[in-house]
mmCIF file of C-alpha atoms in Angstrom:
data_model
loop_
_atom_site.group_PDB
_atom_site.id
_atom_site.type_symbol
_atom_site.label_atom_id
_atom_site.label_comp_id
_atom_site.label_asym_id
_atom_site.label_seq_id
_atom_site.Cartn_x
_atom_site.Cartn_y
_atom_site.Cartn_z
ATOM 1 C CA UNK J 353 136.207 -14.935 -66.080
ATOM 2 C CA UNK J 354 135.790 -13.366 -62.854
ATOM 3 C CA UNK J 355 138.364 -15.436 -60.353
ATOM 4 C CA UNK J 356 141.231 -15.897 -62.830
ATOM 5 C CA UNK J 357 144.370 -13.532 -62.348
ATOM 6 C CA UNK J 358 145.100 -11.765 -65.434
ATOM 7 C CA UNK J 359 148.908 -12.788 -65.997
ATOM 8 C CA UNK J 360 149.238 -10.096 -68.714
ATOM 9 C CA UNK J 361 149.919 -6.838 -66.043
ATOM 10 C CA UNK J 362 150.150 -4.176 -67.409
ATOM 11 C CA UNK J 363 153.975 -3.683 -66.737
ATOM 12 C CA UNK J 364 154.436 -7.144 -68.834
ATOM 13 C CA UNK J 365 152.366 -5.376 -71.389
ATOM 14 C CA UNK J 366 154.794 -2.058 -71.627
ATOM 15 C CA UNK J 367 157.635 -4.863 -71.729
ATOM 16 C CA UNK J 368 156.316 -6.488 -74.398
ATOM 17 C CA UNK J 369 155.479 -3.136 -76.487
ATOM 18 C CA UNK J 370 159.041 -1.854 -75.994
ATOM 19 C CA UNK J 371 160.747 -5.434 -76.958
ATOM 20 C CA UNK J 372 158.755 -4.886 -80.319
ATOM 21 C CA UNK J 373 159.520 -1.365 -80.664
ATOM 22 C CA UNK J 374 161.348 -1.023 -83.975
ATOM 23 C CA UNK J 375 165.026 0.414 -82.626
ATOM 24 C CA UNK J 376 165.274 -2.808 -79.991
ATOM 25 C CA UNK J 377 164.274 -5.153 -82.913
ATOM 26 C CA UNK J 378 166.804 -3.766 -85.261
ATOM 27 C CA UNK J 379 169.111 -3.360 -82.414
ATOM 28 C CA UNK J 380 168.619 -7.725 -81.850
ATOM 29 C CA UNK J 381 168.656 -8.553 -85.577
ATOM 30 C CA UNK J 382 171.674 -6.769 -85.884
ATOM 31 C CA UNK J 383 173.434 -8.275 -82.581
ATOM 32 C CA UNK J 384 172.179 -11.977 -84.072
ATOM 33 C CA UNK J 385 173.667 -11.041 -87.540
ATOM 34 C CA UNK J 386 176.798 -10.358 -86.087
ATOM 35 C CA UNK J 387 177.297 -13.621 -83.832
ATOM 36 C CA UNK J 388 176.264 -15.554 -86.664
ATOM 37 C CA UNK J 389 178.835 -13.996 -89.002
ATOM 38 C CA UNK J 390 181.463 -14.156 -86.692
ATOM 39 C CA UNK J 391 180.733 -17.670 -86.087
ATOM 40 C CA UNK J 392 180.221 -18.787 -89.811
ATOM 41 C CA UNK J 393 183.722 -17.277 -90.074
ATOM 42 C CA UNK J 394 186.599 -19.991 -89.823
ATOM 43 C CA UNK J 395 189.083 -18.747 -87.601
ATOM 44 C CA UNK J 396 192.424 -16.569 -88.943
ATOM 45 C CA UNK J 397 195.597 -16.829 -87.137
ATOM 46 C CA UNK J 398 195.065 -13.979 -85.443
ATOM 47 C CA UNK J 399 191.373 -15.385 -84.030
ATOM 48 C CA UNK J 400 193.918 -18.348 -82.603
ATOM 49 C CA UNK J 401 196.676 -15.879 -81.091
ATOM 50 C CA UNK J 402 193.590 -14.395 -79.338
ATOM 51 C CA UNK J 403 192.775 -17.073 -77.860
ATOM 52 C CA UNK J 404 195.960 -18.059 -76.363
ATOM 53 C CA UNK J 405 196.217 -17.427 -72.419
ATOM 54 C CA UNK J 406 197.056 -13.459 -71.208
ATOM 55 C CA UNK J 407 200.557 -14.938 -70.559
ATOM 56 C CA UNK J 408 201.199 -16.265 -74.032
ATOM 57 C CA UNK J 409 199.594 -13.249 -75.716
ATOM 58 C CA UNK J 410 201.631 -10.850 -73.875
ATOM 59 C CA UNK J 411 204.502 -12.893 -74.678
ATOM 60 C CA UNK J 412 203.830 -13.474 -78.228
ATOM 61 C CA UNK J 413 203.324 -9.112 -78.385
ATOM 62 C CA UNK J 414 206.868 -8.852 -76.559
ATOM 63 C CA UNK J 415 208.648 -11.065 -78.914
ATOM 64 C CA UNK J 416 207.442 -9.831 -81.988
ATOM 65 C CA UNK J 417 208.167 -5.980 -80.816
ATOM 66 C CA UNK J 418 211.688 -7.138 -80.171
ATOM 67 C CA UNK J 419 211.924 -8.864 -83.416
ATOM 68 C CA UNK J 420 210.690 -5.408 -85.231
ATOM 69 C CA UNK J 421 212.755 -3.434 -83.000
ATOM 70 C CA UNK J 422 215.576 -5.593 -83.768
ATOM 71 C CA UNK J 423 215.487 -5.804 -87.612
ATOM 72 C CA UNK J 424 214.787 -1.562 -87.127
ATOM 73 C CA UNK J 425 218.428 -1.302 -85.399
ATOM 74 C CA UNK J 426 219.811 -4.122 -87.855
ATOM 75 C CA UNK J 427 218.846 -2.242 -90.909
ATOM 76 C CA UNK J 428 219.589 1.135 -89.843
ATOM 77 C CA UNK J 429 222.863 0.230 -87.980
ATOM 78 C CA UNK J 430 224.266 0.337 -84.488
ATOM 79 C CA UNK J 431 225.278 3.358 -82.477
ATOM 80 C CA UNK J 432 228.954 3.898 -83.674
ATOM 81 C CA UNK J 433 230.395 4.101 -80.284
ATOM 82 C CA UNK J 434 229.332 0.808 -78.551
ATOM 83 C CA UNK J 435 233.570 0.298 -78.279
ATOM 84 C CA UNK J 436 233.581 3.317 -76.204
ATOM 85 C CA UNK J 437 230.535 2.844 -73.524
ATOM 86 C CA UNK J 438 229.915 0.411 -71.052
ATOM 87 C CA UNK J 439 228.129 -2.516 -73.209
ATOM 88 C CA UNK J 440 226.635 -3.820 -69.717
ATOM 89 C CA UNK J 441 225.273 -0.671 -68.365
ATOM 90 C CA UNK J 442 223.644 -0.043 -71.788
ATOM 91 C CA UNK J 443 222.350 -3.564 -72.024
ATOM 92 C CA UNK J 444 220.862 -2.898 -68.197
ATOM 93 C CA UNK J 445 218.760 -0.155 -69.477
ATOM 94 C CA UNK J 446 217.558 -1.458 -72.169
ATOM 95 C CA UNK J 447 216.309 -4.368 -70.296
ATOM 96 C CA UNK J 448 214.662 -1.684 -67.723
ATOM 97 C CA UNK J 449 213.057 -0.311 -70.431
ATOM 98 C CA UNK J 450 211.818 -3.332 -71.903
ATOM 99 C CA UNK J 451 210.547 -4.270 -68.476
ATOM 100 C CA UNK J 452 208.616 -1.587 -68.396
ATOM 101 C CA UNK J 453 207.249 -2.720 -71.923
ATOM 102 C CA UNK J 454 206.223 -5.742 -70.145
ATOM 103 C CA UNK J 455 204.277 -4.037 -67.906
ATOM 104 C CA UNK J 456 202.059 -1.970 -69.716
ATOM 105 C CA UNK J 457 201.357 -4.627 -72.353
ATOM 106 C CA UNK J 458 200.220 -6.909 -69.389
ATOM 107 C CA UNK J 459 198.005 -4.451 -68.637
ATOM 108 C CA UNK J 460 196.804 -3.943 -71.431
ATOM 109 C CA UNK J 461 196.067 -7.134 -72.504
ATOM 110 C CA UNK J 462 193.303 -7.888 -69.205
ATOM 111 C CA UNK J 463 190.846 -10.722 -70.011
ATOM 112 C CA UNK J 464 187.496 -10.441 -71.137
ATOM 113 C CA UNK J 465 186.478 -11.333 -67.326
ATOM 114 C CA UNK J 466 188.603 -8.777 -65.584
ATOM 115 C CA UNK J 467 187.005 -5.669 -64.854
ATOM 116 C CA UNK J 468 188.435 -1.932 -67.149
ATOM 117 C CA UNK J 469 190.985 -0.264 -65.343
ATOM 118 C CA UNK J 470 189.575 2.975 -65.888
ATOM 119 C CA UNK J 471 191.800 5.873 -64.149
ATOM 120 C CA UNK J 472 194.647 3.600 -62.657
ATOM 121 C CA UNK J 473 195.319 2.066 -65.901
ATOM 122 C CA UNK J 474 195.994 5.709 -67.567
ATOM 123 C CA UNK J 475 198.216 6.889 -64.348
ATOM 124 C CA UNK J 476 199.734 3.628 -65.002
ATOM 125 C CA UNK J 477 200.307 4.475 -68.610
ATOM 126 C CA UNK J 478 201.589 8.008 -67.536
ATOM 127 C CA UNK J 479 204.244 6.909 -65.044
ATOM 128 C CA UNK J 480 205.718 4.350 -67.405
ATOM 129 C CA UNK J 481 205.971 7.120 -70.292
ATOM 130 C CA UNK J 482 207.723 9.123 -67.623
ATOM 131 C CA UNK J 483 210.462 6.819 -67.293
ATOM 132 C CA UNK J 484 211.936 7.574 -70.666
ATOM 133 C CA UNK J 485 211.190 11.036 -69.994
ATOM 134 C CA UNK J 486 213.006 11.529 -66.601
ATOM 135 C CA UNK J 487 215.960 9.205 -67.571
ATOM 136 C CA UNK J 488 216.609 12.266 -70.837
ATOM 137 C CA UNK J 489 216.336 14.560 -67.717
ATOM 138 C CA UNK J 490 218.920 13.815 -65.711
ATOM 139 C CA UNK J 491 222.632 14.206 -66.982
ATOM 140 C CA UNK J 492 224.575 11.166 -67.205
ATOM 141 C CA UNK J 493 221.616 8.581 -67.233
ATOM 142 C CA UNK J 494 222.099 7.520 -70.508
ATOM 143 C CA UNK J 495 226.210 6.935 -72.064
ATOM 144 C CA UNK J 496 227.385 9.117 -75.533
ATOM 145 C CA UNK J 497 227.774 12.255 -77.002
ATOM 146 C CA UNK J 498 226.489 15.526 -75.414
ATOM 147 C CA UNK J 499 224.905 17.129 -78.496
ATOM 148 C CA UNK J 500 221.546 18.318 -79.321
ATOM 149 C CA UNK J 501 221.507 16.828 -82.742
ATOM 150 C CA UNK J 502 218.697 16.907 -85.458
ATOM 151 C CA UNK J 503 215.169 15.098 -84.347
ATOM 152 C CA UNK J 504 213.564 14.370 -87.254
ATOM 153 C CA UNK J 505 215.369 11.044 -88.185
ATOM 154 C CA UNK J 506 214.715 9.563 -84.523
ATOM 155 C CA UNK J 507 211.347 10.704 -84.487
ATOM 156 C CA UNK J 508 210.841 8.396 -87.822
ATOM 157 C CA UNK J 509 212.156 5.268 -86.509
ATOM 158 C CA UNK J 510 211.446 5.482 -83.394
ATOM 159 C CA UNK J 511 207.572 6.109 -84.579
ATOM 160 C CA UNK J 512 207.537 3.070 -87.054
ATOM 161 C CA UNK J 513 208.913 0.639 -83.809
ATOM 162 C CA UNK J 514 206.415 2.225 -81.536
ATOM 163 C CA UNK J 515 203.494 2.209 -84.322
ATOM 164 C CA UNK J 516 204.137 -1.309 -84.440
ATOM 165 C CA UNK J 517 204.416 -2.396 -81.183
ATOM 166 C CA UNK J 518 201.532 -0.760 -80.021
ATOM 167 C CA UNK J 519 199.142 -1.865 -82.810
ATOM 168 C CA UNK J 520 200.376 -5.595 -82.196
ATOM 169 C CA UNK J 521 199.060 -5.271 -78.479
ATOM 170 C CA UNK J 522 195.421 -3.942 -79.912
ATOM 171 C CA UNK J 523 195.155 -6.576 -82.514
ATOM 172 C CA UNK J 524 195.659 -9.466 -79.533
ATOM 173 C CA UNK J 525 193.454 -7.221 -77.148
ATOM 174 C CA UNK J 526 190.274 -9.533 -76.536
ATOM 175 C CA UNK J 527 187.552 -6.907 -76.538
ATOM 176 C CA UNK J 528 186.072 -5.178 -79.755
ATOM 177 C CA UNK J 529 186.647 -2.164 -78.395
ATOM 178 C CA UNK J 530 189.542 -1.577 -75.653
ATOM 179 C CA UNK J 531 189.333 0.722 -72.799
ATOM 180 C CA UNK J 532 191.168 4.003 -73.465
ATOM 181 C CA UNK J 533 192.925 3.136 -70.483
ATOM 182 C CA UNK J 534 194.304 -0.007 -72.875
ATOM 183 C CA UNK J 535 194.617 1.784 -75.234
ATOM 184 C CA UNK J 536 196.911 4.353 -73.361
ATOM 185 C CA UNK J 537 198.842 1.237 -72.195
ATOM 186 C CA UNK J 538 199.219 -0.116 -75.641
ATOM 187 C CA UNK J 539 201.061 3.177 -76.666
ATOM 188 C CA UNK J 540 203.201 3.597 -73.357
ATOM 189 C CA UNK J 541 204.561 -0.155 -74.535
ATOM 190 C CA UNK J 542 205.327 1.031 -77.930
ATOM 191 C CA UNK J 543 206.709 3.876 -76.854
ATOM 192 C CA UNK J 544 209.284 2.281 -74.172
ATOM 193 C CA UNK J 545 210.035 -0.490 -77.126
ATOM 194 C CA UNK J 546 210.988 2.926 -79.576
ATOM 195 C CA UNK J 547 212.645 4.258 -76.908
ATOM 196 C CA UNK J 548 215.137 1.452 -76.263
ATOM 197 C CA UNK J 549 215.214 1.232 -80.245
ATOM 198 C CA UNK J 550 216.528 4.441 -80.456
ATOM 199 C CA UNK J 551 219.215 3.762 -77.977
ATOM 200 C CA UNK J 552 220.574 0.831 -79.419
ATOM 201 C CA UNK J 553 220.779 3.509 -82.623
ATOM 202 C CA UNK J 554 221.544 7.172 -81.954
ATOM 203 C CA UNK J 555 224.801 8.077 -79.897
ATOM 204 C CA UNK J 556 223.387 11.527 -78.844
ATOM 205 C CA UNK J 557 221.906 11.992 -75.439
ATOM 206 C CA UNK J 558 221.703 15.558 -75.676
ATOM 207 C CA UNK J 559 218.826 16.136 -72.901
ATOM 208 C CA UNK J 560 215.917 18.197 -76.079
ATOM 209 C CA UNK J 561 217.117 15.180 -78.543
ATOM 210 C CA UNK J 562 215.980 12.342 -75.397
ATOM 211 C CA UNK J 563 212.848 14.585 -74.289
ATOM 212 C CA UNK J 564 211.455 15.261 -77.568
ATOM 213 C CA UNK J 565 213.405 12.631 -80.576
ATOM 214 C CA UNK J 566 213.534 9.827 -78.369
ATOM 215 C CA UNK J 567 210.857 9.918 -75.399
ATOM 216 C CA UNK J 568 208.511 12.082 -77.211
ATOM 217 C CA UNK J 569 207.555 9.458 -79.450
ATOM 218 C CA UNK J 570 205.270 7.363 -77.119
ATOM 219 C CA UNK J 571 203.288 9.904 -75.695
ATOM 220 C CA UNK J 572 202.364 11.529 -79.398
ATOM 221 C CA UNK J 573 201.674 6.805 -80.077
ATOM 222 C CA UNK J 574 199.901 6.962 -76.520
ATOM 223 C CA UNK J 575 197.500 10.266 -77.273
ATOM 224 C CA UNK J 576 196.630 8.839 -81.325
ATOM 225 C CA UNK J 577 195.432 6.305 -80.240
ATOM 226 C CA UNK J 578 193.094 7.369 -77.338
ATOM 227 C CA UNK J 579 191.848 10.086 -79.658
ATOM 228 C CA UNK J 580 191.203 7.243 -82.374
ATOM 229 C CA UNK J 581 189.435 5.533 -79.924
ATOM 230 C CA UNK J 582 187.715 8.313 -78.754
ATOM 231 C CA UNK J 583 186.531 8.720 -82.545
ATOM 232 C CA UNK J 584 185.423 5.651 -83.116
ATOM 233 C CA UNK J 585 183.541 5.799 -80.124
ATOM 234 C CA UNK J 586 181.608 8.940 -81.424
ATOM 235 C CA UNK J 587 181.198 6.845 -84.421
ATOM 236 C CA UNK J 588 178.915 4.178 -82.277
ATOM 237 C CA UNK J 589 181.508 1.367 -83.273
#
């Protein structure tokens, strides 16, 4: 009828047409199918530990590194020489070190309503790898016996603590699918948690066996897991 606005335009109509297009409609069904599965689902324990404040996350991750770093040293043994270094000065950088584990799993563990820290959270993860690095550096840093001995051994427990440390910070990481930068983070804190492992086990601070048998661990945890995020991000998941 002449008079009466058509409220149809035809931008609303190109709206409409692409809303029914087959990708977006298979794209919704498959969004719906997935909120109502995961809310169907009853809740596991580690849906609850998820849910738990940053603080008590972070804190719950912490613990049950130490714990796992712990039993690690327990089962394999103690340095032989704790008699003959300064027990305080050790204990000191292991605490430093742990610290810095504190750190990066903070970081890693952002909310859901804090905004990706993109670049500054993988500096952040580089500078806190480098402190296990430049303490194997410089002479004297760390107390024991000068040699360069084999790597292989330290590179095996030192990868199981930082394996597991890092993968305990991803499964209480909020989103789906962390930020590389997280990601990064989440191996810098397993690698600081190895590294303090493997000086509460191995005597030798030979400056090749810290670099590569002792610090080397976290960056090889830090890059498999931003390439296995990368991956799975090629994947579409």
């Amino acid at each position: 009828m002449a008079g009466i606005h058509d409220p149809m335009t035809p931008l609303d109509e190109l709206l409409a047409d692409d809303l029914r297009a087959p990708a977006v409609t298979e794209d919704l069904e498959a969004m719906l199918a997935r909120l109502v599965e995961d809310t169907a689902q009853p809740p596991t324990g580690l849906d609850r530990l998820r849910e738990l404040p940053g603080w008590a996350r972070v804190g719950a991750g912490l613990v049950l590194g130490a714990v796992v770093a712990g039993s690690i040293v327990a089962a394999t043994g103690f340095r032989g020489d704790l008699e003959a270094i300064d027990g305080l000065r050790l204990g000191l950088s292991v605490a430093a070190l742990l610290g810095g584990a504190t750190i990066a799993t903070t970081l890693s563990l952002r909310g859901l309503h804090q905004p990706e820290l993109g670049w500054k959270g993988g500096l952040a993860a580089l500078l806190l790898l480098a402190l296990p690095a430049v303490s194997a550096l410089v002479p004297g840093t760390w107390q024991g016996v000068d040699i360069e001995a084999p790597i292989t051994g330290c590179m095996a427990l030192g990868g199981i603590a930082s394996a597991i440390m890092a993968g305990l910070v991803v499964l209480l990481s909020r989103w789906r699918a962390p930020a590389l930068s997280s990601l990064a983070l989440a191996g810098s804190s397993g690698g600081l948690i190895a590294f303090a492992t493997q000086q509460l086990h191995c005597p030798a601070v030979g400056g090749q066996h810290l670099l590569v048998g002792h610090a080397g661990v976290g960056v090889l945890t830090a890059g498999a897991l931003v390439l296995a995020g990368l991956g799975l991000r090629a994947l579409g998941r």
